[in-house]
Amino acid sequence: MPELPEVEYAAGRLRAAAIGATVSSVEVSHPALARTLTLAARKSLIGKTLTAVQRRGKMQLITFDDGHVLEVHFRMTGDWDIGQASDAAPRFERARLQFSNGVRVSLVDSRALGVMRVHAPGALTLSAMGVEPLDDTFTAETFASALAKQSRAIKLVLLNQRVLAGVGNIYACEALWVARIHPTRAASALSFARVKRLRDAVRKVLTAATNSRYYGSAAVAADDVTWRVYDREGQTCTRCRSRIRRITQGARSTYYCGGCQR
DNA sequence: TGTGCCCTGGTA
DNA sequence: TACCAGGGCACA
């Protein structure tokens, strides 16, 4: 599922295909998406030229020459399918942006949980979002300060986009494994040494995924990368040979090693 | 702070 | 055929 590395990769593909191109049509083919990408919103993009694609957390912010911003969140199963106008519609196509240069950008999203919405010039505010984990501003000190205010389990805090923007279930599990931290530990109870280890681990797993040829979780489909703990319930930990366990936190599965994550 | 909802393809 | 997966949000 798309987390920070996968969204960054998708944003890069969109940049390469559509920066400088002008929107000729916007179509929506799923009622759930039409609730946020309304007819008026779709019309507001017609004739506008795409000038930038930025990523903030798991969001893509697509800016047009008049200042309108198209916000896109892939949620669970979203992705871009980029091709030509003449191509057959991809499977699970939920929305389509057609550009005057012939490029077709389709949101494909099997579970249809993805969100697209348009913000008028200057209307978008992102102040509630947490720090970007790959930014230089994400230090052990700032992380420790943020965690000190959180009494909830560290795994749940890692998923909180107001604390850390872009980390999802997979990389949260993986980072906790790398840092050897038990997922149910209260965030505020972590020592500074553990916070530092976790900060480094988050950056390590995200950087590794971003640098991977297959870009993180996309590689799972290609069978080229296996996770250390995620989706490995009952299997053996590659570090200590203990059994990988699965628990539920916040209605999501958490995988961890019962031996080396304390 | 915890739970349920939105969604639907894949899996048991 | 029933259930599971889960990001983000509303609500209790």
PDB file of N, CA and C in Angstrom, chain A residues 76-135:
ATOM      1  N   MET A  76      -5.413   3.297   0.389  1.00  0.00           N
ATOM      2  CA  MET A  76      -4.936   1.902   0.423  1.00  0.00           C
ATOM      3  C   MET A  76      -4.364   1.391  -0.893  1.00  0.00           C
ATOM      4  N   THR A  77      -5.090   1.619  -1.953  1.00  0.00           N
ATOM      5  CA  THR A  77      -4.772   0.905  -3.204  1.00  0.00           C
ATOM      6  C   THR A  77      -4.654   1.828  -4.420  1.00  0.00           C
ATOM      7  N   GLY A  78      -4.560   3.124  -4.194  1.00  0.00           N
ATOM      8  CA  GLY A  78      -4.488   4.044  -5.329  1.00  0.00           C
ATOM      9  C   GLY A  78      -3.122   4.060  -5.995  1.00  0.00           C
ATOM     10  N   ASP A  79      -3.105   4.472  -7.249  1.00  0.00           N
ATOM     11  CA  ASP A  79      -1.849   4.639  -7.995  1.00  0.00           C
ATOM     12  C   ASP A  79      -2.163   5.401  -9.282  1.00  0.00           C
ATOM     13  N   TRP A  80      -1.122   5.921  -9.908  1.00  0.00           N
ATOM     14  CA  TRP A  80      -1.284   6.533 -11.220  1.00  0.00           C
ATOM     15  C   TRP A  80      -1.070   5.501 -12.301  1.00  0.00           C
ATOM     16  N   ASP A  81      -1.946   5.519 -13.288  1.00  0.00           N
ATOM     17  CA  ASP A  81      -1.693   4.790 -14.527  1.00  0.00           C
ATOM     18  C   ASP A  81      -1.562   5.860 -15.603  1.00  0.00           C
ATOM     19  N   ILE A  82      -0.363   5.991 -16.137  1.00  0.00           N
ATOM     20  CA  ILE A  82      -0.089   7.079 -17.086  1.00  0.00           C
ATOM     21  C   ILE A  82       0.123   6.506 -18.474  1.00  0.00           C
ATOM     22  N   GLY A  83      -0.620   7.038 -19.424  1.00  0.00           N
ATOM     23  CA  GLY A  83      -0.504   6.537 -20.795  1.00  0.00           C
ATOM     24  C   GLY A  83      -0.970   7.588 -21.782  1.00  0.00           C
ATOM     25  N   GLN A  84      -1.494   7.106 -22.884  1.00  0.00           N
ATOM     26  CA  GLN A  84      -1.974   7.992 -23.941  1.00  0.00           C
ATOM     27  C   GLN A  84      -3.499   7.951 -24.008  1.00  0.00           C
ATOM     28  N   ALA A  85      -4.064   9.013 -24.552  1.00  0.00           N
ATOM     29  CA  ALA A  85      -5.522   9.118 -24.656  1.00  0.00           C
ATOM     30  C   ALA A  85      -6.127   7.929 -25.401  1.00  0.00           C
ATOM     31  N   SER A  86      -5.371   7.421 -26.333  1.00  0.00           N
ATOM     32  CA  SER A  86      -5.905   6.346 -27.184  1.00  0.00           C
ATOM     33  C   SER A  86      -5.853   4.979 -26.509  1.00  0.00           C
ATOM     34  N   ASP A  87      -5.148   4.864 -25.389  1.00  0.00           N
ATOM     35  CA  ASP A  87      -5.053   3.569 -24.691  1.00  0.00           C
ATOM     36  C   ASP A  87      -6.412   3.146 -24.151  1.00  0.00           C
ATOM     37  N   ALA A  88      -6.583   1.839 -24.000  1.00  0.00           N
ATOM     38  CA  ALA A  88      -7.792   1.336 -23.345  1.00  0.00           C
ATOM     39  C   ALA A  88      -7.785   1.767 -21.886  1.00  0.00           C
ATOM     40  N   ALA A  89      -8.960   1.979 -21.325  1.00  0.00           N
ATOM     41  CA  ALA A  89      -9.056   2.377 -19.914  1.00  0.00           C
ATOM     42  C   ALA A  89      -8.453   1.287 -19.040  1.00  0.00           C
ATOM     43  N   PRO A  90      -7.568   1.674 -18.107  1.00  0.00           N
ATOM     44  CA  PRO A  90      -6.979   0.664 -17.223  1.00  0.00           C
ATOM     45  C   PRO A  90      -8.020   0.083 -16.272  1.00  0.00           C
ATOM     46  N   ARG A  91      -7.745  -1.114 -15.773  1.00  0.00           N
ATOM     47  CA  ARG A  91      -8.623  -1.745 -14.799  1.00  0.00           C
ATOM     48  C   ARG A  91      -8.695  -0.877 -13.539  1.00  0.00           C
ATOM     49  N   PHE A  92      -9.856  -0.761 -12.959  1.00  0.00           N
ATOM     50  CA  PHE A  92     -10.078   0.002 -11.717  1.00  0.00           C
ATOM     51  C   PHE A  92      -9.825   1.497 -11.887  1.00  0.00           C
ATOM     52  N   GLU A  93      -9.957   2.010 -13.096  1.00  0.00           N
ATOM     53  CA  GLU A  93      -9.819   3.456 -13.291  1.00  0.00           C
ATOM     54  C   GLU A  93     -10.968   4.163 -12.573  1.00  0.00           C
ATOM     55  N   ARG A  94     -10.625   5.148 -11.718  1.00  0.00           N
ATOM     56  CA  ARG A  94     -11.648   5.899 -10.970  1.00  0.00           C
ATOM     57  C   ARG A  94     -11.738   7.347 -11.425  1.00  0.00           C
ATOM     58  N   ALA A  95     -10.652   7.877 -11.965  1.00  0.00           N
ATOM     59  CA  ALA A  95     -10.662   9.248 -12.467  1.00  0.00           C
ATOM     60  C   ALA A  95      -9.631   9.356 -13.570  1.00  0.00           C
ATOM     61  N   ARG A  96      -9.854  10.329 -14.441  1.00  0.00           N
ATOM     62  CA  ARG A  96      -8.937  10.487 -15.569  1.00  0.00           C
ATOM     63  C   ARG A  96      -8.713  11.957 -15.859  1.00  0.00           C
ATOM     64  N   LEU A  97      -7.434  12.351 -15.904  1.00  0.00           N
ATOM     65  CA  LEU A  97      -7.080  13.687 -16.355  1.00  0.00           C
ATOM     66  C   LEU A  97      -6.491  13.546 -17.750  1.00  0.00           C
ATOM     67  N   GLN A  98      -7.115  14.265 -18.668  1.00  0.00           N
ATOM     68  CA  GLN A  98      -6.636  14.225 -20.047  1.00  0.00           C
ATOM     69  C   GLN A  98      -5.912  15.530 -20.330  1.00  0.00           C
ATOM     70  N   PHE A  99      -4.730  15.428 -20.912  1.00  0.00           N
ATOM     71  CA  PHE A  99      -3.959  16.644 -21.201  1.00  0.00           C
ATOM     72  C   PHE A  99      -3.901  16.887 -22.709  1.00  0.00           C
ATOM     73  N   SER A 100      -3.721  18.161 -23.039  1.00  0.00           N
ATOM     74  CA  SER A 100      -3.765  18.559 -24.459  1.00  0.00           C
ATOM     75  C   SER A 100      -2.605  17.978 -25.259  1.00  0.00           C
ATOM     76  N   ASN A 101      -1.554  17.516 -24.576  1.00  0.00           N
ATOM     77  CA  ASN A 101      -0.434  16.901 -25.298  1.00  0.00           C
ATOM     78  C   ASN A 101      -0.654  15.404 -25.531  1.00  0.00           C
ATOM     79  N   GLY A 102      -1.854  14.921 -25.208  1.00  0.00           N
ATOM     80  CA  GLY A 102      -2.174  13.512 -25.461  1.00  0.00           C
ATOM     81  C   GLY A 102      -1.948  12.595 -24.280  1.00  0.00           C
ATOM     82  N   VAL A 103      -1.341  13.137 -23.215  1.00  0.00           N
ATOM     83  CA  VAL A 103      -1.075  12.310 -22.036  1.00  0.00           C
ATOM     84  C   VAL A 103      -2.366  12.069 -21.250  1.00  0.00           C
ATOM     85  N   ARG A 104      -2.540  10.842 -20.805  1.00  0.00           N
ATOM     86  CA  ARG A 104      -3.675  10.463 -19.966  1.00  0.00           C
ATOM     87  C   ARG A 104      -3.145  10.049 -18.605  1.00  0.00           C
ATOM     88  N   VAL A 105      -3.669  10.663 -17.554  1.00  0.00           N
ATOM     89  CA  VAL A 105      -3.285  10.297 -16.181  1.00  0.00           C
ATOM     90  C   VAL A 105      -4.530   9.767 -15.491  1.00  0.00           C
ATOM     91  N   SER A 106      -4.516   8.479 -15.163  1.00  0.00           N
ATOM     92  CA  SER A 106      -5.681   7.851 -14.530  1.00  0.00           C
ATOM     93  C   SER A 106      -5.366   7.489 -13.086  1.00  0.00           C
ATOM     94  N   LEU A 107      -6.305   7.780 -12.198  1.00  0.00           N
ATOM     95  CA  LEU A 107      -6.222   7.238 -10.845  1.00  0.00           C
ATOM     96  C   LEU A 107      -6.828   5.840 -10.895  1.00  0.00           C
ATOM     97  N   VAL A 108      -6.007   4.834 -10.644  1.00  0.00           N
ATOM     98  CA  VAL A 108      -6.519   3.465 -10.540  1.00  0.00           C
ATOM     99  C   VAL A 108      -6.541   3.104  -9.060  1.00  0.00           C
ATOM    100  N   ASP A 109      -7.628   2.515  -8.608  1.00  0.00           N
ATOM    101  CA  ASP A 109      -7.828   2.360  -7.165  1.00  0.00           C
ATOM    102  C   ASP A 109      -8.872   1.279  -6.921  1.00  0.00           C
ATOM    103  N   SER A 110      -8.410   0.053  -6.744  1.00  0.00           N
ATOM    104  CA  SER A 110      -9.341  -1.077  -6.673  1.00  0.00           C
ATOM    105  C   SER A 110     -10.360  -0.921  -5.549  1.00  0.00           C
ATOM    106  N   ARG A 111      -9.940  -0.460  -4.394  1.00  0.00           N
ATOM    107  CA  ARG A 111     -10.882  -0.355  -3.269  1.00  0.00           C
ATOM    108  C   ARG A 111     -11.603   0.989  -3.209  1.00  0.00           C
ATOM    109  N   ALA A 112     -11.255   1.864  -4.100  1.00  0.00           N
ATOM    110  CA  ALA A 112     -11.987   3.132  -4.253  1.00  0.00           C
ATOM    111  C   ALA A 112     -12.046   3.953  -2.968  1.00  0.00           C
ATOM    112  N   LEU A 113     -10.957   3.912  -2.196  1.00  0.00           N
ATOM    113  CA  LEU A 113     -10.892   4.725  -0.977  1.00  0.00           C
ATOM    114  C   LEU A 113     -10.089   6.008  -1.215  1.00  0.00           C
ATOM    115  N   GLY A 114      -9.471   6.106  -2.374  1.00  0.00           N
ATOM    116  CA  GLY A 114      -8.657   7.279  -2.686  1.00  0.00           C
ATOM    117  C   GLY A 114      -9.489   8.550  -2.723  1.00  0.00           C
ATOM    118  N   VAL A 115      -8.801   9.671  -2.488  1.00  0.00           N
ATOM    119  CA  VAL A 115      -9.498  10.957  -2.432  1.00  0.00           C
ATOM    120  C   VAL A 115      -8.795  11.954  -3.356  1.00  0.00           C
ATOM    121  N   MET A 116      -9.588  12.699  -4.111  1.00  0.00           N
ATOM    122  CA  MET A 116      -9.076  13.829  -4.895  1.00  0.00           C
ATOM    123  C   MET A 116      -9.978  15.015  -4.605  1.00  0.00           C
ATOM    124  N   ARG A 117      -9.365  16.164  -4.347  1.00  0.00           N
ATOM    125  CA  ARG A 117     -10.172  17.376  -4.168  1.00  0.00           C
ATOM    126  C   ARG A 117      -9.374  18.581  -4.645  1.00  0.00           C
ATOM    127  N   VAL A 118     -10.114  19.603  -5.051  1.00  0.00           N
ATOM    128  CA  VAL A 118      -9.481  20.807  -5.598  1.00  0.00           C
ATOM    129  C   VAL A 118      -9.555  21.938  -4.574  1.00  0.00           C
ATOM    130  N   HIS A 119      -8.456  22.630  -4.399  1.00  0.00           N
ATOM    131  CA  HIS A 119      -8.405  23.800  -3.510  1.00  0.00           C
ATOM    132  C   HIS A 119      -8.237  25.051  -4.354  1.00  0.00           C
ATOM    133  N   ALA A 120      -9.023  26.052  -4.044  1.00  0.00           N
ATOM    134  CA  ALA A 120      -8.901  27.345  -4.732  1.00  0.00           C
ATOM    135  C   ALA A 120      -7.536  27.943  -4.402  1.00  0.00           C
ATOM    136  N   PRO A 121      -7.050  28.859  -5.235  1.00  0.00           N
ATOM    137  CA  PRO A 121      -5.731  29.476  -4.980  1.00  0.00           C
ATOM    138  C   PRO A 121      -5.619  30.030  -3.561  1.00  0.00           C
ATOM    139  N   GLY A 122      -4.611  29.582  -2.857  1.00  0.00           N
ATOM    140  CA  GLY A 122      -4.345  30.087  -1.512  1.00  0.00           C
ATOM    141  C   GLY A 122      -5.177  29.469  -0.412  1.00  0.00           C
ATOM    142  N   ALA A 123      -6.077  28.537  -0.769  1.00  0.00           N
ATOM    143  CA  ALA A 123      -7.013  28.001   0.224  1.00  0.00           C
ATOM    144  C   ALA A 123      -6.471  26.791   0.987  1.00  0.00           C
ATOM    145  N   LEU A 124      -5.417  26.192   0.480  1.00  0.00           N
ATOM    146  CA  LEU A 124      -4.921  24.955   1.098  1.00  0.00           C
ATOM    147  C   LEU A 124      -4.079  25.255   2.325  1.00  0.00           C
ATOM    148  N   THR A 125      -4.410  24.603   3.445  1.00  0.00           N
ATOM    149  CA  THR A 125      -3.583  24.728   4.650  1.00  0.00           C
ATOM    150  C   THR A 125      -3.168  23.341   5.111  1.00  0.00           C
ATOM    151  N   LEU A 126      -1.906  23.209   5.441  1.00  0.00           N
ATOM    152  CA  LEU A 126      -1.370  21.906   5.853  1.00  0.00           C
ATOM    153  C   LEU A 126      -0.725  21.993   7.228  1.00  0.00           C
ATOM    154  N   SER A 127      -1.125  22.995   8.008  1.00  0.00           N
ATOM    155  CA  SER A 127      -0.438  23.262   9.267  1.00  0.00           C
ATOM    156  C   SER A 127      -0.573  22.118  10.267  1.00  0.00           C
ATOM    157  N   ALA A 128      -1.622  21.290  10.125  1.00  0.00           N
ATOM    158  CA  ALA A 128      -1.833  20.225  11.098  1.00  0.00           C
ATOM    159  C   ALA A 128      -0.922  19.028  10.857  1.00  0.00           C
ATOM    160  N   MET A 129      -0.260  19.002   9.713  1.00  0.00           N
ATOM    161  CA  MET A 129       0.549  17.824   9.399  1.00  0.00           C
ATOM    162  C   MET A 129       1.871  17.827  10.142  1.00  0.00           C
ATOM    163  N   GLY A 130       2.332  16.634  10.472  1.00  0.00           N
ATOM    164  CA  GLY A 130       3.573  16.480  11.211  1.00  0.00           C
ATOM    165  C   GLY A 130       4.793  16.685  10.337  1.00  0.00           C
ATOM    166  N   VAL A 131       5.946  16.443  10.938  1.00  0.00           N
ATOM    167  CA  VAL A 131       7.217  16.667  10.254  1.00  0.00           C
ATOM    168  C   VAL A 131       7.427  15.600   9.179  1.00  0.00           C
ATOM    169  N   GLU A 132       8.133  16.008   8.127  1.00  0.00           N
ATOM    170  CA  GLU A 132       8.536  15.059   7.084  1.00  0.00           C
ATOM    171  C   GLU A 132       9.720  14.246   7.626  1.00  0.00           C
ATOM    172  N   PRO A 133       9.595  12.929   7.708  1.00  0.00           N
ATOM    173  CA  PRO A 133      10.645  12.131   8.349  1.00  0.00           C
ATOM    174  C   PRO A 133      11.999  12.163   7.644  1.00  0.00           C
ATOM    175  N   LEU A 134      12.016  12.545   6.363  1.00  0.00           N
ATOM    176  CA  LEU A 134      13.303  12.597   5.658  1.00  0.00           C
ATOM    177  C   LEU A 134      13.878  14.012   5.618  1.00  0.00           C
ATOM    178  N   ASP A 135      13.160  14.968   6.218  1.00  0.00           N
ATOM    179  CA  ASP A 135      13.680  16.334   6.297  1.00  0.00           C
ATOM    180  C   ASP A 135      14.752  16.434   7.374  1.00  0.00           C
TER     181      ASP A 135
END
